[in-house]
Coordinates of C-alpha atoms in Angstrom, one line a residue:
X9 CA 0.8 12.5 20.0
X10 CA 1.6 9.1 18.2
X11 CA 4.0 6.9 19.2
X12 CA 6.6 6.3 16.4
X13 CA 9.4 4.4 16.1
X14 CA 12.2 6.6 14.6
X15 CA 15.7 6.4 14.6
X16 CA 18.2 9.3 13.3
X17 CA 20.6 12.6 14.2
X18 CA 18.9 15.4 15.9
X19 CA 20.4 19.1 16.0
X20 CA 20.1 21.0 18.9
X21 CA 21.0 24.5 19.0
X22 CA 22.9 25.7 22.5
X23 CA 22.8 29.1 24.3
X24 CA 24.7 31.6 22.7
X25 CA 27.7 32.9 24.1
X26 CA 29.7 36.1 23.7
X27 CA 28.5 36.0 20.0
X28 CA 28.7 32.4 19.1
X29 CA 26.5 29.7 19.1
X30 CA 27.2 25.9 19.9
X31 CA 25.9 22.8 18.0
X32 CA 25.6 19.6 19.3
X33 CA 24.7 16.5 17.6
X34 CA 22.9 13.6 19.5
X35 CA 21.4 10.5 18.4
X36 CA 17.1 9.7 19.0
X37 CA 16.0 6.0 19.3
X38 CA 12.3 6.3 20.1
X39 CA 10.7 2.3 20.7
X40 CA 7.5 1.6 19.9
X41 CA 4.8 1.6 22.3
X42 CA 6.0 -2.1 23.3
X43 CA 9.2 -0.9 23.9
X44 CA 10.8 -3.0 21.3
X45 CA 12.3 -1.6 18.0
X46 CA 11.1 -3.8 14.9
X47 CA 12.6 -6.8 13.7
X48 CA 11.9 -7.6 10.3
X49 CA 12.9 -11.5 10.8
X50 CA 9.7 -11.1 13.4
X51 CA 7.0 -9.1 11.2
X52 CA 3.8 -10.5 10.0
X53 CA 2.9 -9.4 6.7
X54 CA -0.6 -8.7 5.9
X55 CA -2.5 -8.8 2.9
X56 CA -6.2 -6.9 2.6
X57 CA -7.7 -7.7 -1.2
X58 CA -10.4 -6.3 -2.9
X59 CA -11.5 -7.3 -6.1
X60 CA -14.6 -7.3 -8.4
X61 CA -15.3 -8.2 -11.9
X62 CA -19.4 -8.8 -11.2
X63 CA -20.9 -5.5 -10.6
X64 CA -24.7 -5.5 -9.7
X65 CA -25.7 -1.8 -10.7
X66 CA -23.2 -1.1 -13.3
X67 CA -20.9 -1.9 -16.0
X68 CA -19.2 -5.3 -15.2
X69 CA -15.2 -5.8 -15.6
X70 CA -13.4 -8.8 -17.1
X71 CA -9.9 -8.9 -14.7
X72 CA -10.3 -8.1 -11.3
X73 CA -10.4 -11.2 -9.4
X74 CA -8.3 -12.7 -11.5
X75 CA -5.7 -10.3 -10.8
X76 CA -6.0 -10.1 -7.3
X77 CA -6.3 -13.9 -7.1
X78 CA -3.0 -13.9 -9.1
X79 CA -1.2 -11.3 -6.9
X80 CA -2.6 -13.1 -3.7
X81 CA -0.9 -16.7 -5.0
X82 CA 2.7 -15.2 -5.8
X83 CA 2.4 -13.5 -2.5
X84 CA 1.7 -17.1 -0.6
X85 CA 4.3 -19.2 -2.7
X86 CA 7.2 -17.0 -3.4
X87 CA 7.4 -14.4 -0.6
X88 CA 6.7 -14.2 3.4
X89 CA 2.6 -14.0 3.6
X90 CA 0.8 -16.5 5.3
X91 CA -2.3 -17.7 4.5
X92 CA -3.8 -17.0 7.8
X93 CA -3.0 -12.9 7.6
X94 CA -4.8 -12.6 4.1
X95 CA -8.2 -11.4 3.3
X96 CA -10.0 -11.6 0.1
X97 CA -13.2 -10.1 -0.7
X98 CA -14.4 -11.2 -3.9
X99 CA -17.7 -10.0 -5.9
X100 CA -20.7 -10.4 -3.7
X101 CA -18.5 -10.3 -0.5
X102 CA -17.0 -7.0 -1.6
X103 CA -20.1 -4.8 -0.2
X104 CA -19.4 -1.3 1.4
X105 CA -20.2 -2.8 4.6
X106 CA -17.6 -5.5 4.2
X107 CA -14.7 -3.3 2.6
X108 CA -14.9 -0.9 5.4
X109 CA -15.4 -3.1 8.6
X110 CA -12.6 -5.1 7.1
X111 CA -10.6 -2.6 7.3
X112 CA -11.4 -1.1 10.2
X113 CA -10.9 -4.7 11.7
X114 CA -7.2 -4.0 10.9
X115 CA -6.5 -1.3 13.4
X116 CA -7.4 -4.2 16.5
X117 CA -5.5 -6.6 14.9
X118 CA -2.6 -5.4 13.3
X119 CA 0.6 -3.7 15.7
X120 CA 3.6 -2.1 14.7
X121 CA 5.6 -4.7 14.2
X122 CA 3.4 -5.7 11.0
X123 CA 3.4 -4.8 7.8
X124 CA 0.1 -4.3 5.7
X125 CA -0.4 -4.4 1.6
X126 CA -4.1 -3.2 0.5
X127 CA -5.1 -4.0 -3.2
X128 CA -8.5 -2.9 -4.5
X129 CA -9.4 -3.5 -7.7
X130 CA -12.2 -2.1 -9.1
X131 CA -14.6 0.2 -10.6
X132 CA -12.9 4.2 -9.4
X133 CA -14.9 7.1 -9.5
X134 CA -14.0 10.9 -9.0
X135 CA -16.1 13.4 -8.4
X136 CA -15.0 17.1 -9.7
X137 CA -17.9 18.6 -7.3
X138 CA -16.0 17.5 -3.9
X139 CA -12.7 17.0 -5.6
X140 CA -13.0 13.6 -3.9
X141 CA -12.1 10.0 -5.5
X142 CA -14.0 7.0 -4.7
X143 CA -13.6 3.2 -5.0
X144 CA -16.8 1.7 -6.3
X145 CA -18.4 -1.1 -3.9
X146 CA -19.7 -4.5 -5.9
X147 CA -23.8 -3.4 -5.2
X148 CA -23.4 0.5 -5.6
X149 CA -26.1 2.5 -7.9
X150 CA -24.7 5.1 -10.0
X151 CA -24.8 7.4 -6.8
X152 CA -21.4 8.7 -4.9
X153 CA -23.5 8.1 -1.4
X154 CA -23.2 4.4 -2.4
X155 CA -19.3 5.0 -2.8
X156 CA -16.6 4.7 -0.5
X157 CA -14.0 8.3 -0.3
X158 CA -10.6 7.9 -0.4
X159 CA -10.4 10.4 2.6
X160 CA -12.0 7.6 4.6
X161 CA -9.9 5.1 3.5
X162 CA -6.7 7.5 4.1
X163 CA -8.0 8.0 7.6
X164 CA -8.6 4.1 8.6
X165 CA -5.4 3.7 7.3
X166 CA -4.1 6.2 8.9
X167 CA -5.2 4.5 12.3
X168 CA -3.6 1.0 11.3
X169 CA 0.1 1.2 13.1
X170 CA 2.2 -0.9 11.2
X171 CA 5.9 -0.7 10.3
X172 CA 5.2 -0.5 6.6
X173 CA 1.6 0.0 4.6
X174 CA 1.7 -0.3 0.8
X175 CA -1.5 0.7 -0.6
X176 CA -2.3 -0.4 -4.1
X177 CA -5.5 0.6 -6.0
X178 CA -6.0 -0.7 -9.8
X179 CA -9.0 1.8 -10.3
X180 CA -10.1 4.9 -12.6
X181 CA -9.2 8.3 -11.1
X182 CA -7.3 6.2 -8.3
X183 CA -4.3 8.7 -8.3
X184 CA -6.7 10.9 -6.5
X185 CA -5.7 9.1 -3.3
X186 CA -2.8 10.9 -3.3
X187 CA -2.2 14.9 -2.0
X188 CA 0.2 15.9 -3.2
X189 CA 19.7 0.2 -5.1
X190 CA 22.3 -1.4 -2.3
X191 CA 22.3 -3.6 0.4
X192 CA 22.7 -0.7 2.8
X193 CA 20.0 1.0 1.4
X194 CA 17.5 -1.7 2.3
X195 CA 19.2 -2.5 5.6
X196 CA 18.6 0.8 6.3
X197 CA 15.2 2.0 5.0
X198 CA 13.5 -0.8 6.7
X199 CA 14.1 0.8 10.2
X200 CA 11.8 3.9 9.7
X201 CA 8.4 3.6 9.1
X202 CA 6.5 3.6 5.8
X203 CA 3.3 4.6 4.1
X204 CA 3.6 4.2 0.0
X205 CA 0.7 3.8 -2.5
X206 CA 1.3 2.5 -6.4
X207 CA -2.2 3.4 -8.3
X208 CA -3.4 2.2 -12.2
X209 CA -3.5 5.5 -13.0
X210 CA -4.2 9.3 -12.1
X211 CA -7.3 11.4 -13.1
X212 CA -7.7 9.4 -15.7
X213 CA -9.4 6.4 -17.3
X214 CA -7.4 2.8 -17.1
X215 CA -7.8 -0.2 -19.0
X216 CA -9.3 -3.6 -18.1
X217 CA -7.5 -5.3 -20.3
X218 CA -8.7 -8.8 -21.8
X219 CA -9.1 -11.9 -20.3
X220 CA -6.3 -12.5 -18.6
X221 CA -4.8 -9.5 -16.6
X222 CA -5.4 -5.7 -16.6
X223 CA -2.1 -4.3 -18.3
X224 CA -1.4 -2.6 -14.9
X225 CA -1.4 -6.1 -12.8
X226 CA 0.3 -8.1 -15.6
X227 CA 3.0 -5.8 -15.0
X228 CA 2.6 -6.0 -10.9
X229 CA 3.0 -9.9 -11.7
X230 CA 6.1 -9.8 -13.4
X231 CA 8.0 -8.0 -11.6
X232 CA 6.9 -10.5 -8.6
X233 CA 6.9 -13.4 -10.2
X234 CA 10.5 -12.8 -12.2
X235 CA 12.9 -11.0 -9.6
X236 CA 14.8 -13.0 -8.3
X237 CA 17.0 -10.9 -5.5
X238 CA 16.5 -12.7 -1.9
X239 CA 15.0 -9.6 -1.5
X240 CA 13.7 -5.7 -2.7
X241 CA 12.4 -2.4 -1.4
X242 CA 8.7 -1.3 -2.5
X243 CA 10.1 1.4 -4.7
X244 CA 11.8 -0.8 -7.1
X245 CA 8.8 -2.7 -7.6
X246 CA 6.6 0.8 -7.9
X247 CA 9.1 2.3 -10.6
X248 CA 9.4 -1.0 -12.9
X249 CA 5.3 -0.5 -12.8
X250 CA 5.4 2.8 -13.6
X251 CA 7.2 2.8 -16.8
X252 CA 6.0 -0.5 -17.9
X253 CA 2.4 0.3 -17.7
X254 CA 2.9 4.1 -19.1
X255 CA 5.3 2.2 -22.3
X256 CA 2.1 -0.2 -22.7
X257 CA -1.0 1.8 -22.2
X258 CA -2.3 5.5 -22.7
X259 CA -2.6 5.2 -18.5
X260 CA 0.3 6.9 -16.1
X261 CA 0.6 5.0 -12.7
X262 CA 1.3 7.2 -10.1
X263 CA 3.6 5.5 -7.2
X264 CA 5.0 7.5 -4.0
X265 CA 5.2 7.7 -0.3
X266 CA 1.7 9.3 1.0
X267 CA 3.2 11.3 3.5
X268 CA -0.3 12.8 5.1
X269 CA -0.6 9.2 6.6
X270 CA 2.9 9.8 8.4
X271 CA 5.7 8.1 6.1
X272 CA 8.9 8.8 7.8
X273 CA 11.2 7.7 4.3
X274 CA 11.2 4.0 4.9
X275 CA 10.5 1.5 2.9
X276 CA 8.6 -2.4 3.1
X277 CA 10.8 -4.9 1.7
X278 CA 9.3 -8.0 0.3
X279 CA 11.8 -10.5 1.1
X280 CA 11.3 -14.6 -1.0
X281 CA 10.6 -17.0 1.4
X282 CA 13.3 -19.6 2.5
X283 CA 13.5 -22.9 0.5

């Protein structure tokens, strides 16, 4: 059984006597495997990129890498990633090999006190045969065995234990990854454990966009680049996405908690670093 840090109110129901039945309340604070509960003033935030605009096999895309290289920047300068807990795989780098060992790389390195954000951008494909989405790898032919499955990506993530994962996939069909505000609301949603996922769109087609930014990352950007609270939980950045990209675009992100990969209602909060 997994370890997990969760804190709440647990019922337990007492033996019944002479008809009745007792109820008594009583309060579960389960550490993690280090025996420390997590400290958001100590977590390391993570950041695993993907991007490719220079497909070998197939049809090439204009904004990728300039998205994810925008994404990556706001993330350095304005809120608390470090340069040394970011990987980029750009074009050529962005192999099937390379995605996946990256990745699985993560599980060894990254502990529950961490927090992860994954950010493909990409070619997406979805096959109605397997009901099975893919993201597209930067040498793939037009052949799914070149592909990489979501249910392989779910299940490496699914052996990465951090504190908070926030998957993000700018991608056709990427909605197939998923199955199915006040201070005291972030204080509090911080402390249990998180697994969300924001994606371009759902079975569906999404646009590239010009030069510039796909309409679903120029959105992504703003709300970065703009708010200026000392800090925010995932969903209000998910939700401004949402209806910004579906008011813009014929696309309809999709943004929720992935709760096969074990979210327990929490949320990451992306907090602007200190002047």
């Amino acid at each position: 059984i997994r370890d997990r840090d969760v804190t709440g109110v647990q019922t337990c129901a007492l033996p019944i006597f002479n008809g009745n039945i007792a109820l008594r309340k009583f309060i579960v604070d389960r550490k993690n495997m280090d025996g420390t509960a997590y400290n958001p003033a100590e977590a390391r935030n993570f950041l695993f990129a993907v991007a490719i605009d220079d497909y070998k096999n197939i049809t090439k895309l204009k904004n990728p890498v300039k998205d994810v290289t925008d994404v990556t920047k706001v993330l350095l300068s304005k809120y608390n990633f470090e340069f040394d807990n970011v990987t980029l795989l750009k074009n050529e780098q962005a192999t099937r090999n390379n995605i996946i060992e990256g990745m699985r790389s993560l599980i060894e390195k990254l502990t529950p006190q961490d927090n992860l954000v994954l950010y493909f951008a990409g070619h997406g494909y979805f096959d109605k045969l397997l009901n099975e989405g893919y993201w597209v790898p930067v040498e793939a032919q037009n052949s799914v065995g070149d592909f990489i499955p979501n249910s392989l990506i779910l299940k490496i993530l699914d052996n990465i234990e951090t504190q908070h994962t926030f998957l993000v996939a700018d991608a056709c069909f990427s909605g197939s990854l998923f199955a199915s505000t006040t201070r005291g609301y972030v204080e509090n949603v911080e402390k249990f454990k998180s697994r969300w996922g924001l994606t371009s769109g759902r079975l569906e087609l999404v646009a590239d966009g010009e030069q510039g930014n796909s309409p679903f990352a120029r959105n992504f950007l703003d709300f970065l680049r703009n708010n200026s609270n000392r800090d925010f939980a995932v969903s209000e950045l998910v939700q401004y996405v949402k209806i910004k990209t579906a008011e813009e675009t014929n696309q309809t992100p999709l943004g929720n908690p992935i709760k096969s990969l074990g979210d327990e209602g929490g949320e990451f909060i992306f907090y602007h670093r200190k002047n």
